[in-house]
Amino acid sequence: MFLSTRYICPFILMLGSPLPAWALCCPGDANVIKYAETGIGQPQPFATDLSGDSRWRVHAFERDTVAYLQVSDAAGELVFIVGNSGNQFWLLPAGPADTLINLPSSDSVTAPVVGATEVYRADHFRLLVSGAGGVPVWWVENVPATR
């Protein structure tokens, strides 16, 4: 029986990859966030990349009902880690100190610039970035509940 390269190439890629086959093949339900329990702070954590933009990597972690998002650039360099519980957000002391991040609870919150890119979206918040001027500016923005 002859199989076309359409079937053989993906199979060979799955066999030769350090990732499990399920991670390459079937990401699952896009509405369900898969939180990792370990690996936060690592350059390439063993967690699914949840980013909607190929320039960035977003990995989700959870411990003791607190969620964390680790954001890295495409090269794997850590940009920041944000913690979240309910509607509260905070930055962990990780990544470059000069990273510009606007949290919903900040006194100096500015609205995202027109054309900001949505990098990640959860049920109750989204993560946006703007690269205007060459320096990325980040926003964590609450998303109203939909009914």
PDB file of C-alpha atoms in Angstrom:
ATOM      1  CA  MET A   1       0.000   0.000   0.000  1.00  0.00           C
ATOM      2  CA  PHE A   2       1.371   3.391  -0.964  1.00  0.00           C
ATOM      3  CA  LEU A   3       0.881   6.388   1.356  1.00  0.00           C
ATOM      4  CA  SER A   4       1.313   9.901   0.083  1.00  0.00           C
ATOM      5  CA  THR A   5       3.718  12.397   1.624  1.00  0.00           C
ATOM      6  CA  ARG A   6       0.641  14.156   2.967  1.00  0.00           C
ATOM      7  CA  TYR A   7       0.368  11.389   5.570  1.00  0.00           C
ATOM      8  CA  ILE A   8       3.999  10.340   5.966  1.00  0.00           C
ATOM      9  CA  CYS A   9       5.592  13.767   6.576  1.00  0.00           C
ATOM     10  CA  PRO A  10       3.478  14.680   9.621  1.00  0.00           C
ATOM     11  CA  PHE A  11       4.100  11.214  11.050  1.00  0.00           C
ATOM     12  CA  ILE A  12       7.870  11.585  10.653  1.00  0.00           C
ATOM     13  CA  LEU A  13       7.745  15.048  12.257  1.00  0.00           C
ATOM     14  CA  MET A  14       5.870  13.651  15.256  1.00  0.00           C
ATOM     15  CA  LEU A  15       8.397  10.846  15.692  1.00  0.00           C
ATOM     16  CA  GLY A  16      11.393  13.172  15.501  1.00  0.00           C
ATOM     17  CA  SER A  17      10.032  15.920  17.739  1.00  0.00           C
ATOM     18  CA  PRO A  18      10.873  16.287  21.436  1.00  0.00           C
ATOM     19  CA  LEU A  19       7.239  17.264  22.002  1.00  0.00           C
ATOM     20  CA  PRO A  20       4.606  14.611  22.554  1.00  0.00           C
ATOM     21  CA  ALA A  21       2.576  13.798  19.455  1.00  0.00           C
ATOM     22  CA  TRP A  22      -0.624  15.154  21.000  1.00  0.00           C
ATOM     23  CA  ALA A  23       0.988  18.596  21.341  1.00  0.00           C
ATOM     24  CA  LEU A  24       1.844  18.663  17.639  1.00  0.00           C
ATOM     25  CA  CYS A  25      -1.332  17.145  16.357  1.00  0.00           C
ATOM     26  CA  CYS A  26      -4.316  18.063  18.367  1.00  0.00           C
ATOM     27  CA  PRO A  27      -4.313  21.199  20.503  1.00  0.00           C
ATOM     28  CA  GLY A  28      -7.750  20.365  21.885  1.00  0.00           C
ATOM     29  CA  ASP A  29     -10.547  22.737  22.721  1.00  0.00           C
ATOM     30  CA  ALA A  30      -9.339  26.292  22.095  1.00  0.00           C
ATOM     31  CA  ASN A  31     -11.705  27.574  24.783  1.00  0.00           C
ATOM     32  CA  VAL A  32     -10.116  25.494  27.539  1.00  0.00           C
ATOM     33  CA  ILE A  33      -6.823  26.832  28.890  1.00  0.00           C
ATOM     34  CA  LYS A  34      -4.383  24.096  29.792  1.00  0.00           C
ATOM     35  CA  TYR A  35      -2.381  25.323  32.781  1.00  0.00           C
ATOM     36  CA  ALA A  36       0.967  23.767  33.576  1.00  0.00           C
ATOM     37  CA  GLU A  37       1.889  23.203  37.204  1.00  0.00           C
ATOM     38  CA  THR A  38       5.663  23.524  36.860  1.00  0.00           C
ATOM     39  CA  GLY A  39       8.245  25.190  34.626  1.00  0.00           C
ATOM     40  CA  ILE A  40       7.486  28.859  35.207  1.00  0.00           C
ATOM     41  CA  GLY A  41      10.537  31.028  34.533  1.00  0.00           C
ATOM     42  CA  GLN A  42      12.166  28.492  32.223  1.00  0.00           C
ATOM     43  CA  PRO A  43      13.070  29.728  28.735  1.00  0.00           C
ATOM     44  CA  GLN A  44      11.153  26.900  27.044  1.00  0.00           C
ATOM     45  CA  PRO A  45       8.699  25.535  29.595  1.00  0.00           C
ATOM     46  CA  PHE A  46       6.980  22.240  28.913  1.00  0.00           C
ATOM     47  CA  ALA A  47       3.625  23.975  28.486  1.00  0.00           C
ATOM     48  CA  THR A  48       1.462  24.740  25.477  1.00  0.00           C
ATOM     49  CA  ASP A  49       2.152  28.070  23.765  1.00  0.00           C
ATOM     50  CA  LEU A  50      -1.162  29.930  23.954  1.00  0.00           C
ATOM     51  CA  SER A  51      -0.086  33.026  22.026  1.00  0.00           C
ATOM     52  CA  GLY A  52      -2.169  34.293  19.147  1.00  0.00           C
ATOM     53  CA  ASP A  53       0.861  36.108  17.680  1.00  0.00           C
ATOM     54  CA  SER A  54       3.960  34.304  16.383  1.00  0.00           C
ATOM     55  CA  ARG A  55       6.261  37.055  17.706  1.00  0.00           C
ATOM     56  CA  TRP A  56       5.466  36.080  21.296  1.00  0.00           C
ATOM     57  CA  ARG A  57       5.156  32.979  23.481  1.00  0.00           C
ATOM     58  CA  VAL A  58       2.516  32.835  26.226  1.00  0.00           C
ATOM     59  CA  HIS A  59       2.527  29.944  28.698  1.00  0.00           C
ATOM     60  CA  ALA A  60      -0.081  29.537  31.441  1.00  0.00           C
ATOM     61  CA  PHE A  61       0.640  28.103  34.881  1.00  0.00           C
ATOM     62  CA  GLU A  62      -1.500  27.572  37.947  1.00  0.00           C
ATOM     63  CA  ARG A  63      -0.690  26.848  41.565  1.00  0.00           C
ATOM     64  CA  ASP A  64      -3.010  27.086  44.578  1.00  0.00           C
ATOM     65  CA  THR A  65      -5.809  28.630  42.445  1.00  0.00           C
ATOM     66  CA  VAL A  66      -3.540  31.476  41.283  1.00  0.00           C
ATOM     67  CA  ALA A  67      -2.891  31.712  37.542  1.00  0.00           C
ATOM     68  CA  TYR A  68       0.312  33.026  35.992  1.00  0.00           C
ATOM     69  CA  LEU A  69       1.078  33.988  32.396  1.00  0.00           C
ATOM     70  CA  GLN A  70       4.689  33.889  31.277  1.00  0.00           C
ATOM     71  CA  VAL A  71       5.366  35.993  28.194  1.00  0.00           C
ATOM     72  CA  SER A  72       8.548  35.490  26.168  1.00  0.00           C
ATOM     73  CA  ASP A  73       9.700  36.748  22.813  1.00  0.00           C
ATOM     74  CA  ALA A  74      10.075  34.448  19.804  1.00  0.00           C
ATOM     75  CA  ALA A  75      13.691  33.718  20.793  1.00  0.00           C
ATOM     76  CA  GLY A  76      12.545  32.454  24.207  1.00  0.00           C
ATOM     77  CA  GLU A  77      13.778  35.454  26.231  1.00  0.00           C
ATOM     78  CA  LEU A  78      11.504  36.109  29.208  1.00  0.00           C
ATOM     79  CA  VAL A  79       9.659  39.438  28.908  1.00  0.00           C
ATOM     80  CA  PHE A  80       7.415  39.297  32.005  1.00  0.00           C
ATOM     81  CA  ILE A  81       5.240  37.128  34.221  1.00  0.00           C
ATOM     82  CA  VAL A  82       1.846  38.359  35.370  1.00  0.00           C
ATOM     83  CA  GLY A  83      -0.161  36.778  38.176  1.00  0.00           C
ATOM     84  CA  ASN A  84      -3.941  36.720  38.254  1.00  0.00           C
ATOM     85  CA  SER A  85      -6.582  35.836  40.795  1.00  0.00           C
ATOM     86  CA  GLY A  86     -10.117  36.942  40.011  1.00  0.00           C
ATOM     87  CA  ASN A  87      -9.906  40.541  38.784  1.00  0.00           C
ATOM     88  CA  GLN A  88      -6.563  41.239  40.483  1.00  0.00           C
ATOM     89  CA  PHE A  89      -3.349  41.305  38.438  1.00  0.00           C
ATOM     90  CA  TRP A  90       0.252  41.810  39.528  1.00  0.00           C
ATOM     91  CA  LEU A  91       3.718  41.533  38.010  1.00  0.00           C
ATOM     92  CA  LEU A  92       6.305  39.121  39.282  1.00  0.00           C
ATOM     93  CA  PRO A  93       9.905  40.328  39.524  1.00  0.00           C
ATOM     94  CA  ALA A  94      11.009  38.539  36.354  1.00  0.00           C
ATOM     95  CA  GLY A  95      12.219  39.762  32.991  1.00  0.00           C
ATOM     96  CA  PRO A  96      13.713  43.155  32.146  1.00  0.00           C
ATOM     97  CA  ALA A  97      12.907  45.933  34.614  1.00  0.00           C
ATOM     98  CA  ASP A  98      12.136  48.413  31.825  1.00  0.00           C
ATOM     99  CA  THR A  99       9.264  46.388  30.299  1.00  0.00           C
ATOM    100  CA  LEU A 100       6.217  48.654  29.933  1.00  0.00           C
ATOM    101  CA  ILE A 101       3.070  46.918  31.221  1.00  0.00           C
ATOM    102  CA  ASN A 102      -0.296  48.471  32.024  1.00  0.00           C
ATOM    103  CA  LEU A 103      -2.451  46.488  34.452  1.00  0.00           C
ATOM    104  CA  PRO A 104      -6.158  47.179  35.053  1.00  0.00           C
ATOM    105  CA  SER A 105      -5.404  48.161  38.663  1.00  0.00           C
ATOM    106  CA  SER A 106      -2.637  50.641  37.769  1.00  0.00           C
ATOM    107  CA  ASP A 107      -3.261  54.310  38.510  1.00  0.00           C
ATOM    108  CA  SER A 108      -1.571  55.263  35.250  1.00  0.00           C
ATOM    109  CA  VAL A 109      -3.562  52.950  32.988  1.00  0.00           C
ATOM    110  CA  THR A 110      -3.738  54.219  29.448  1.00  0.00           C
ATOM    111  CA  ALA A 111      -5.992  52.835  26.754  1.00  0.00           C
ATOM    112  CA  PRO A 112      -4.278  50.521  24.259  1.00  0.00           C
ATOM    113  CA  VAL A 113      -3.242  52.327  21.107  1.00  0.00           C
ATOM    114  CA  VAL A 114      -5.264  51.774  17.974  1.00  0.00           C
ATOM    115  CA  GLY A 115      -3.809  48.824  16.155  1.00  0.00           C
ATOM    116  CA  ALA A 116      -2.524  47.038  19.270  1.00  0.00           C
ATOM    117  CA  THR A 117      -2.298  43.291  18.718  1.00  0.00           C
ATOM    118  CA  GLU A 118      -4.174  40.839  20.888  1.00  0.00           C
ATOM    119  CA  VAL A 119      -1.627  38.239  21.954  1.00  0.00           C
ATOM    120  CA  TYR A 120      -3.790  36.244  24.356  1.00  0.00           C
ATOM    121  CA  ARG A 121      -7.434  36.114  25.469  1.00  0.00           C
ATOM    122  CA  ALA A 122      -9.027  34.426  28.466  1.00  0.00           C
ATOM    123  CA  ASP A 123     -12.644  34.507  29.602  1.00  0.00           C
ATOM    124  CA  HIS A 124     -12.229  37.656  31.695  1.00  0.00           C
ATOM    125  CA  PHE A 125      -9.140  39.444  30.332  1.00  0.00           C
ATOM    126  CA  ARG A 126      -6.934  39.836  27.302  1.00  0.00           C
ATOM    127  CA  LEU A 127      -3.285  40.675  26.714  1.00  0.00           C
ATOM    128  CA  LEU A 128      -2.434  43.310  24.102  1.00  0.00           C
ATOM    129  CA  VAL A 129       0.864  44.627  22.752  1.00  0.00           C
ATOM    130  CA  SER A 130       1.821  47.604  20.636  1.00  0.00           C
ATOM    131  CA  GLY A 131       5.225  47.951  19.052  1.00  0.00           C
ATOM    132  CA  ALA A 132       4.879  51.604  18.069  1.00  0.00           C
ATOM    133  CA  GLY A 133       8.278  53.245  18.374  1.00  0.00           C
ATOM    134  CA  GLY A 134      10.097  49.896  18.460  1.00  0.00           C
ATOM    135  CA  VAL A 135       9.559  49.377  22.210  1.00  0.00           C
ATOM    136  CA  PRO A 136       6.682  47.001  23.014  1.00  0.00           C
ATOM    137  CA  VAL A 137       4.041  48.364  25.365  1.00  0.00           C
ATOM    138  CA  TRP A 138       1.754  45.797  27.005  1.00  0.00           C
ATOM    139  CA  TRP A 139      -1.796  46.020  28.364  1.00  0.00           C
ATOM    140  CA  VAL A 140      -3.752  43.580  30.472  1.00  0.00           C
ATOM    141  CA  GLU A 141      -7.341  44.547  29.860  1.00  0.00           C
ATOM    142  CA  ASN A 142     -10.474  43.235  31.595  1.00  0.00           C
ATOM    143  CA  VAL A 143     -13.054  41.812  29.221  1.00  0.00           C
ATOM    144  CA  PRO A 144     -16.693  42.229  30.216  1.00  0.00           C
ATOM    145  CA  ALA A 145     -18.579  38.989  30.699  1.00  0.00           C
ATOM    146  CA  THR A 146     -20.754  38.056  27.743  1.00  0.00           C
ATOM    147  CA  ARG A 147     -24.157  36.540  28.153  1.00  0.00           C
TER     148      ARG A 147
END
